[in-house]
Amino acid sequence: MRLYIETYGCQMNVADSELIFGMLDREGYVRVEDPAGADVMLVNTCAVRDNAEQRVIGRMGELQRHKRPGSVLGVVGCMAQRLGPALLQQVPRVDMVVGPDAYRNLPELIRMAQAGERTSDTEFRAWEHYEDVPPVRESGPTAFVTVQRGCDYRCTFCIVPQTRGPERSRRLQDIVREVVELAGQGTSEVTLLGQTVNSFHDGEHDFADLLRAVGAVDGIRRLRFTSPYPTDFTPRCIEAMATTPAVCGHVHLPVQSGSNAVLRRMLRRYTRERYLEVVAALRSALPGITFSTDIIVGFPGETEAQFEETLTLVNDADFDDAYTFKYSVRQGTPAVRLGDHLADEVASARLRRLIDAVRSNTRRKNAARVGQCHEVLVERAAKRGNLMLARTRGNHLVLLDLPAGTVGEYHIARLTGTTGSTFTGTVAAPALAVL
Ligand code: SAH
Ligand code: F3S
């Protein structure tokens, strides 16, 4: 049986697709890169914004052309969870709709679909960690490791609590065991994943314990995590970050807005001032740390003055990078009921101004980095030229003139130029084998 999966959305979906491969690998499926000729085609979906869902609907129309008698087209992930069986009605050639807590049932659901029954499973299973299912990953120097599923926060714009269910953490020893295995296969960088990853708690251990334990695994030189929640950085956690050499000096810290009034309506649990305090505490504990963030513009009721507070936050927090989004109304979220939804032109104009502010800050910061030397990990071949793509600990991409066989190597690179976002560099020295 040939299995084709297409993945949309966040890193957790990438990790979930690896889990689905693991689940179906046990059943004898082989992975194919081309939907034509696949026996099972799955689309792992995102529901966070409407445009993500529209893309998937469009893509389903294309994929169904590859359907042959007996083959199965399934929608899995957050959009499957959000729409459930209604999706079977909406897209007539979809055979199967499976939410993130139901992947264990995929073999059975696929068999039913092959027998001609259109099925869905969108039940939440708060105990589900897929602990017995080894993910099938593309082996490489970097890997994602899910440490927490679901979310217990209730940000009013966000559909995730409804698509991924309640928060639950894996056990520290299970995570460490997985990382030991990854290190044994040559992975030296891991990124721990969770919706509010620094609220990790397995009943015995908190996120600080987890960072120390994973950072102590032999062969792990770099440890990252995404995404933390601003007010879940305890002093213990910051201390663990500062004293665990593998922890990289880059944090993706979603802020969403620079206006306290908007943050309150979003039900984010911090103010602008508190957020800036967290950034300052991390900067003083980890000198040279870089920050990226997520920002939403055009949230219901956002005034011009409130939007301008977001613009000034870009400079006050001095973000190195930001993912910027236009608010997208999600049925079933509390923000639907808020008054004063903005016109699309207003939100679009704000988004453009925000992108300009972010870009100019990023460009200025990156221009000042030219000439510096940084440790880089060579990740893969670049798309253009015969260059390799490497990443600094601060999460900057550097194009280097190195042979293809250097994937997984660490080097010291001198940054020689920047496009504003990525860098070109030259290898100054091979990096030491130890931290
Ligand atoms: N817990 C995750 C958030 C997952 S959603 C985290 O903290 O990183 C990823 C990002 O999508 C959010 O940070 C937010 O900026 C954006 N987002 C979520 N819901 C949205 C919506 N309804 N409209 C626009 N952007 C949204
Ligand atoms: Fe969404 Fe807020 Fe959780 S953004 S994933 S509800 S922390």
XYZ file of C-alpha atoms and ligand atoms in Angstrom:
468
model
C 0.000 0.000 0.000
C 1.322 3.390 -0.989
C 0.695 6.350 1.291
C 0.901 10.008 0.309
C 0.610 12.779 2.914
C 0.527 16.507 2.312
C 1.076 18.672 5.400
C -0.190 22.215 6.038
C 0.118 24.461 9.072
C 2.427 24.439 12.056
C 5.389 22.293 13.105
C 3.102 20.151 15.218
C 1.350 19.071 12.041
C 4.727 18.143 10.551
C 5.371 16.040 13.669
C 1.857 14.548 13.483
C 2.410 13.534 9.852
C 5.570 11.709 10.989
C 3.442 10.000 13.618
C 0.857 8.977 11.001
C 3.663 7.511 8.886
C 4.777 5.625 11.991
C 1.260 4.352 12.578
C 0.819 3.139 8.999
C 4.393 1.928 8.574
C 3.491 -0.800 11.085
C 0.687 -1.787 8.725
C 3.092 -2.159 5.834
C 2.491 1.152 4.067
C 5.282 2.735 2.072
C 5.594 6.446 1.655
C 5.332 7.957 -1.820
C 6.118 11.500 -2.901
C 3.576 11.640 -5.713
C -0.207 11.405 -5.211
C -0.620 9.741 -8.611
C -0.593 6.035 -7.871
C -1.055 6.352 -4.101
C -3.547 3.984 -2.440
C -4.146 6.409 0.418
C -3.866 10.206 0.134
C -4.060 12.217 3.331
C -4.109 15.976 3.739
C -3.013 17.086 7.212
C -4.756 20.398 7.716
C -4.679 23.667 9.670
C -7.787 25.533 10.866
C -6.202 28.615 12.424
C -7.163 30.987 9.616
C -9.766 30.832 6.869
C -7.205 31.168 4.073
C -5.447 28.014 5.324
C -8.739 26.145 5.022
C -9.541 27.576 1.592
C -6.166 26.394 0.313
C -6.941 22.881 1.513
C -10.383 22.882 -0.121
C -8.730 23.915 -3.387
C -6.070 21.257 -3.020
C -8.678 18.545 -2.337
C -10.222 19.375 -5.704
C -6.851 18.683 -7.328
C -6.061 15.544 -5.354
C -9.375 13.893 -6.089
C -8.316 13.691 -9.742
C -5.797 11.033 -8.652
C -8.484 8.848 -7.125
C -8.887 5.368 -8.553
C -11.366 2.657 -7.546
C -10.442 1.502 -4.039
C -8.113 4.383 -3.226
C -8.839 6.611 -0.240
C -8.744 10.400 0.126
C -8.707 11.539 3.748
C -8.651 14.862 5.573
C -6.845 14.761 8.920
C -5.750 17.393 11.442
C -7.349 20.559 12.764
C -9.709 21.332 9.895
C -10.965 17.739 10.002
C -11.609 18.164 13.718
C -13.313 21.526 13.298
C -15.690 20.512 10.526
C -16.092 16.822 11.344
C -18.614 14.795 9.308
C -19.868 18.046 7.680
C -16.699 17.932 5.609
C -17.881 14.655 4.048
C -20.949 16.495 2.802
C -19.020 19.550 1.697
C -16.393 17.678 -0.350
C -18.133 14.715 -2.004
C -15.009 12.749 -2.912
C -13.505 12.796 0.569
C -13.774 9.340 2.145
C -12.475 9.971 5.612
C -12.270 12.788 8.184
C -9.961 12.175 11.147
C -9.077 14.526 14.014
C -5.711 14.780 15.835
C -6.736 12.481 18.708
C -7.977 9.698 16.420
C -4.875 8.743 14.424
C -4.641 5.456 16.300
C -7.808 4.380 14.447
C -6.459 5.257 11.003
C -5.756 1.661 9.874
C -9.333 0.665 10.715
C -10.860 3.822 9.240
C -8.884 3.315 6.031
C -10.155 -0.273 5.759
C -13.728 0.963 6.157
C -13.184 3.628 3.521
C -11.693 1.057 1.161
C -14.835 -0.997 1.643
C -16.839 1.995 0.465
C -17.969 3.451 3.796
C -17.354 7.173 4.273
C -16.192 7.641 7.854
C -15.160 10.225 10.418
C -13.589 10.120 13.874
C -13.267 13.407 15.724
C -13.473 12.250 19.298
C -11.137 13.887 21.851
C -9.031 11.411 23.774
C -7.335 13.380 26.506
C -5.060 10.446 27.344
C -3.696 10.138 23.825
C 0.054 10.640 23.447
C 0.778 7.982 20.797
C 3.543 6.888 23.139
C 3.827 3.442 21.560
C 4.044 4.761 18.001
C 7.570 5.595 16.865
C 7.311 8.484 14.376
C 8.877 7.838 10.978
C 11.013 10.882 10.277
C 13.267 11.895 7.461
C 16.571 11.332 9.175
C 18.577 14.506 9.485
C 20.414 16.751 11.914
C 17.223 18.385 13.245
C 13.989 16.913 14.601
C 10.701 18.036 16.127
C 9.564 16.299 19.284
C 6.012 16.865 20.527
C 6.053 17.139 24.324
C 2.560 18.466 24.929
C -0.685 18.138 22.974
C -3.797 20.313 23.167
C -4.288 23.692 24.847
C -6.089 24.800 28.014
C -5.877 28.521 27.272
C -8.813 30.303 25.772
C -7.462 33.107 23.615
C -10.691 34.450 22.152
C -9.530 34.419 18.517
C -8.161 30.888 18.540
C -9.737 27.646 17.332
C -6.881 25.413 18.560
C -8.436 24.453 21.930
C -11.382 23.131 19.954
C -9.338 21.290 17.358
C -6.668 19.823 19.591
C -8.561 19.351 22.825
C -7.324 19.662 26.398
C -3.684 20.174 27.317
C -1.689 17.101 28.280
C 2.066 16.613 28.671
C 4.042 13.493 27.836
C 6.185 12.012 30.575
C 9.698 13.413 30.801
C 11.302 9.975 30.676
C 9.407 9.072 27.489
C 10.585 12.281 25.838
C 14.182 11.712 26.936
C 14.049 8.156 25.587
C 12.910 9.470 22.200
C 15.647 12.118 22.149
C 18.309 9.520 23.067
C 17.167 7.484 20.059
C 17.259 10.519 17.793
C 20.770 11.371 18.960
C 21.778 7.771 18.222
C 20.608 8.284 14.634
C 22.725 11.418 14.246
C 20.255 14.150 15.174
C 21.986 16.904 17.133
C 19.240 19.547 17.312
C 15.755 19.021 18.693
C 12.806 21.398 18.879
C 10.298 20.614 21.619
C 6.728 21.301 20.535
C 3.616 22.325 22.450
C 0.928 25.014 22.160
C 2.087 26.539 25.457
C 5.221 24.460 25.672
C 6.694 26.109 28.769
C 3.594 25.193 30.791
C 4.752 21.580 30.320
C 4.159 19.532 33.464
C 4.006 15.754 33.593
C 2.828 15.615 37.211
C 6.388 15.378 38.505
C 8.553 17.537 36.274
C 8.179 21.043 34.904
C 9.617 22.641 31.776
C 12.867 23.555 33.553
C 13.413 19.872 34.376
C 12.612 18.943 30.788
C 15.137 21.425 29.342
C 17.859 20.141 31.653
C 17.073 16.496 30.938
C 16.921 16.856 27.152
C 19.918 19.197 27.144
C 21.929 16.542 28.982
C 21.359 13.864 26.324
C 24.671 12.889 24.739
C 24.935 14.216 21.204
C 22.289 16.946 21.570
C 24.077 20.202 20.855
C 21.077 22.391 20.227
C 17.762 22.557 21.999
C 14.872 24.765 20.881
C 11.193 24.892 21.786
C 8.044 26.436 20.348
C 5.791 28.104 21.309
C 6.134 29.317 24.863
C 3.436 31.433 26.510
C 4.860 34.746 27.812
C 3.753 34.383 31.426
C 4.722 30.718 31.741
C 8.438 31.490 31.958
C 9.138 30.844 35.629
C 12.434 31.994 37.167
C 13.341 28.266 37.357
C 12.735 27.941 33.650
C 14.837 30.990 32.759
C 17.576 29.684 35.032
C 17.468 26.287 33.275
C 17.683 28.016 29.888
C 20.679 30.061 30.987
C 22.560 27.119 32.474
C 21.799 24.424 29.881
C 24.431 24.948 27.174
C 22.362 23.247 24.456
C 19.480 25.740 24.808
C 19.697 28.109 21.854
C 19.469 31.859 22.302
C 16.302 32.299 20.294
C 12.742 32.376 21.541
C 9.575 32.581 19.483
C 7.282 34.431 21.855
C 3.829 35.197 20.419
C 2.634 38.618 21.614
C -0.454 39.066 19.339
C -0.904 42.797 20.109
C 0.849 45.748 21.706
C -2.350 47.212 23.141
C -3.501 46.277 26.627
C -7.142 46.821 25.670
C -6.804 44.401 22.743
C -4.808 41.880 24.799
C -7.609 41.917 27.346
C -10.260 41.262 24.707
C -8.071 38.473 23.338
C -7.932 37.007 26.841
C -4.163 36.960 26.710
C -2.959 36.777 30.302
C -0.420 39.604 30.233
C -0.097 43.283 29.534
C 2.333 44.947 27.150
C 4.446 45.915 30.176
C 4.517 42.369 31.550
C 5.453 41.012 28.133
C 8.355 43.468 27.904
C 9.483 42.432 31.396
C 9.638 38.793 30.270
C 11.653 39.801 27.205
C 14.016 41.812 29.411
C 14.426 38.954 31.904
C 15.309 36.570 29.066
C 17.716 39.102 27.541
C 19.559 39.543 30.803
C 19.760 35.785 31.447
C 20.789 34.878 27.888
C 22.892 37.696 26.415
C 22.498 37.997 22.643
C 19.169 36.126 22.606
C 16.956 36.823 19.579
C 13.161 37.079 19.551
C 10.513 36.359 16.986
C 6.790 36.706 17.551
C 3.275 36.314 16.160
C 1.091 39.396 15.742
C -2.569 39.695 14.748
C -3.924 42.944 13.276
C -7.546 43.922 12.878
C -8.869 42.113 15.945
C -12.506 43.146 16.587
C -12.656 46.654 18.015
C -8.971 47.439 17.350
C -8.730 51.223 16.971
C -6.090 53.074 14.982
C -4.456 54.152 18.261
C -4.432 50.569 19.545
C -2.883 49.368 16.300
C -0.203 52.026 16.642
C 0.672 50.566 20.041
C 1.440 47.318 18.220
C 3.657 49.234 15.785
C 5.634 50.802 18.619
C 5.969 47.431 20.359
C 7.907 46.101 17.361
C 10.650 48.569 18.250
C 10.212 48.451 22.033
C 10.540 44.658 22.114
C 13.112 44.926 19.316
C 11.895 41.766 17.584
C 14.297 40.079 15.207
C 11.400 38.728 13.190
C 7.613 38.462 13.300
C 4.876 36.408 11.681
C 2.038 38.809 11.010
C -1.580 37.858 10.436
C -4.808 39.566 9.602
C -7.470 38.519 12.101
C -9.606 35.734 10.670
C -12.953 35.059 12.289
C -13.320 31.416 13.361
C -16.825 30.132 14.014
C -17.068 28.733 17.516
C -14.468 31.048 19.065
C -15.501 33.676 21.654
C -14.288 36.581 19.482
C -17.135 35.915 17.023
C -19.467 37.521 19.550
C -17.337 40.640 20.043
C -18.723 43.741 18.382
C -17.079 46.007 15.887
C -15.498 43.643 13.387
C -13.208 45.634 11.110
C -13.525 46.127 7.374
C -11.086 44.026 5.410
C -9.468 47.094 3.765
C -8.686 48.554 7.180
C -7.097 45.317 8.409
C -5.170 44.873 5.145
C -3.766 48.391 5.333
C -2.682 47.815 8.936
C -1.062 44.525 7.994
C 0.991 46.260 5.299
C 2.138 48.955 7.735
C 3.030 46.324 10.318
C 4.997 44.262 7.801
C 6.954 47.407 6.845
C 7.743 48.120 10.503
C 8.860 44.545 11.144
C 10.974 44.415 7.975
C 12.764 47.651 8.663
C 13.595 46.575 12.209
C 14.802 43.159 10.989
C 16.869 44.738 8.224
C 18.521 47.188 10.602
C 19.348 44.459 13.135
C 20.647 42.068 10.493
C 22.793 44.711 8.769
C 24.511 45.257 12.122
C 25.316 41.531 12.298
C 27.353 41.488 9.079
C 30.978 40.800 10.013
C 30.097 38.740 13.098
C 31.091 35.081 13.506
C 28.436 32.552 14.533
C 28.290 28.818 15.068
C 26.084 27.293 12.355
C 24.586 23.873 11.746
C 24.418 22.864 8.076
C 20.806 21.754 7.497
C 20.331 21.119 3.775
C 21.116 22.203 0.231
C 19.824 25.651 -0.660
C 17.315 25.962 -3.478
C 19.544 28.185 -5.572
C 23.150 27.725 -6.631
C 25.462 25.117 -5.207
C 25.143 26.526 -1.731
C 24.239 24.951 1.598
C 21.760 26.376 4.077
C 22.953 26.614 7.667
C 21.351 28.063 10.795
C 22.843 30.045 13.670
C 21.844 29.399 17.271
C 19.947 32.693 17.064
C 17.867 31.196 14.211
C 19.359 33.115 11.298
C 19.799 31.344 7.972
C 23.221 31.557 6.338
C 24.101 30.482 2.774
C 27.513 28.858 2.672
C 29.672 27.547 -0.148
C 30.162 24.020 1.180
C 29.899 20.582 -0.457
C 26.611 18.657 -0.227
C 28.094 16.098 2.154
C 28.346 18.656 4.946
C 24.754 18.305 6.191
C 24.856 17.886 9.958
C 28.252 19.567 10.370
C 28.880 22.509 12.674
C 31.068 25.375 11.511
C 31.951 28.858 12.580
C 30.679 31.148 9.839
C 31.521 34.768 9.243
C 28.462 36.676 8.045
C 29.507 38.530 4.889
C 26.219 39.999 3.672
C 22.479 40.056 4.177
C 19.366 40.367 2.050
C 17.742 41.830 5.138
C 16.372 38.491 6.267
C 18.941 35.807 5.359
C 22.734 35.970 5.270
C 25.599 34.923 3.074
C 28.702 33.759 4.856
C 32.089 32.109 4.650
C 33.382 29.309 6.823
C 35.851 30.810 9.276
C 36.670 27.583 11.115
C 35.224 24.167 11.826
C 33.362 24.340 15.122
C 34.739 22.408 18.084
C 33.222 18.992 18.515
C 32.058 19.778 22.022
C 29.903 22.609 23.267
N -0.291 28.246 20.911
C 0.286 28.698 19.695
C -0.684 29.388 18.792
C -1.133 28.551 17.681
S -1.861 29.459 16.417
C 1.329 29.669 20.025
O 1.212 30.344 21.047
O 2.237 29.774 19.211
C -0.434 30.279 15.732
C -0.629 31.730 15.520
O -1.677 31.953 14.624
C -1.038 32.499 16.770
O 0.056 32.853 17.564
C -1.750 33.703 16.199
O -0.868 34.776 15.996
C -2.274 33.209 14.876
N -3.726 33.036 14.934
C -4.433 32.176 15.695
N -5.751 32.345 15.501
C -5.889 33.323 14.587
C -7.010 33.972 13.975
N -8.256 33.645 14.273
N -6.767 34.943 13.064
C -5.500 35.301 12.757
N -4.418 34.743 13.299
C -4.599 33.767 14.215
Fe -4.481 29.304 20.790
Fe -3.982 30.810 22.867
Fe -3.804 28.164 23.059
S -3.296 31.203 20.774
S -3.261 27.502 21.029
S -5.640 29.343 22.724
S -2.426 29.702 23.975
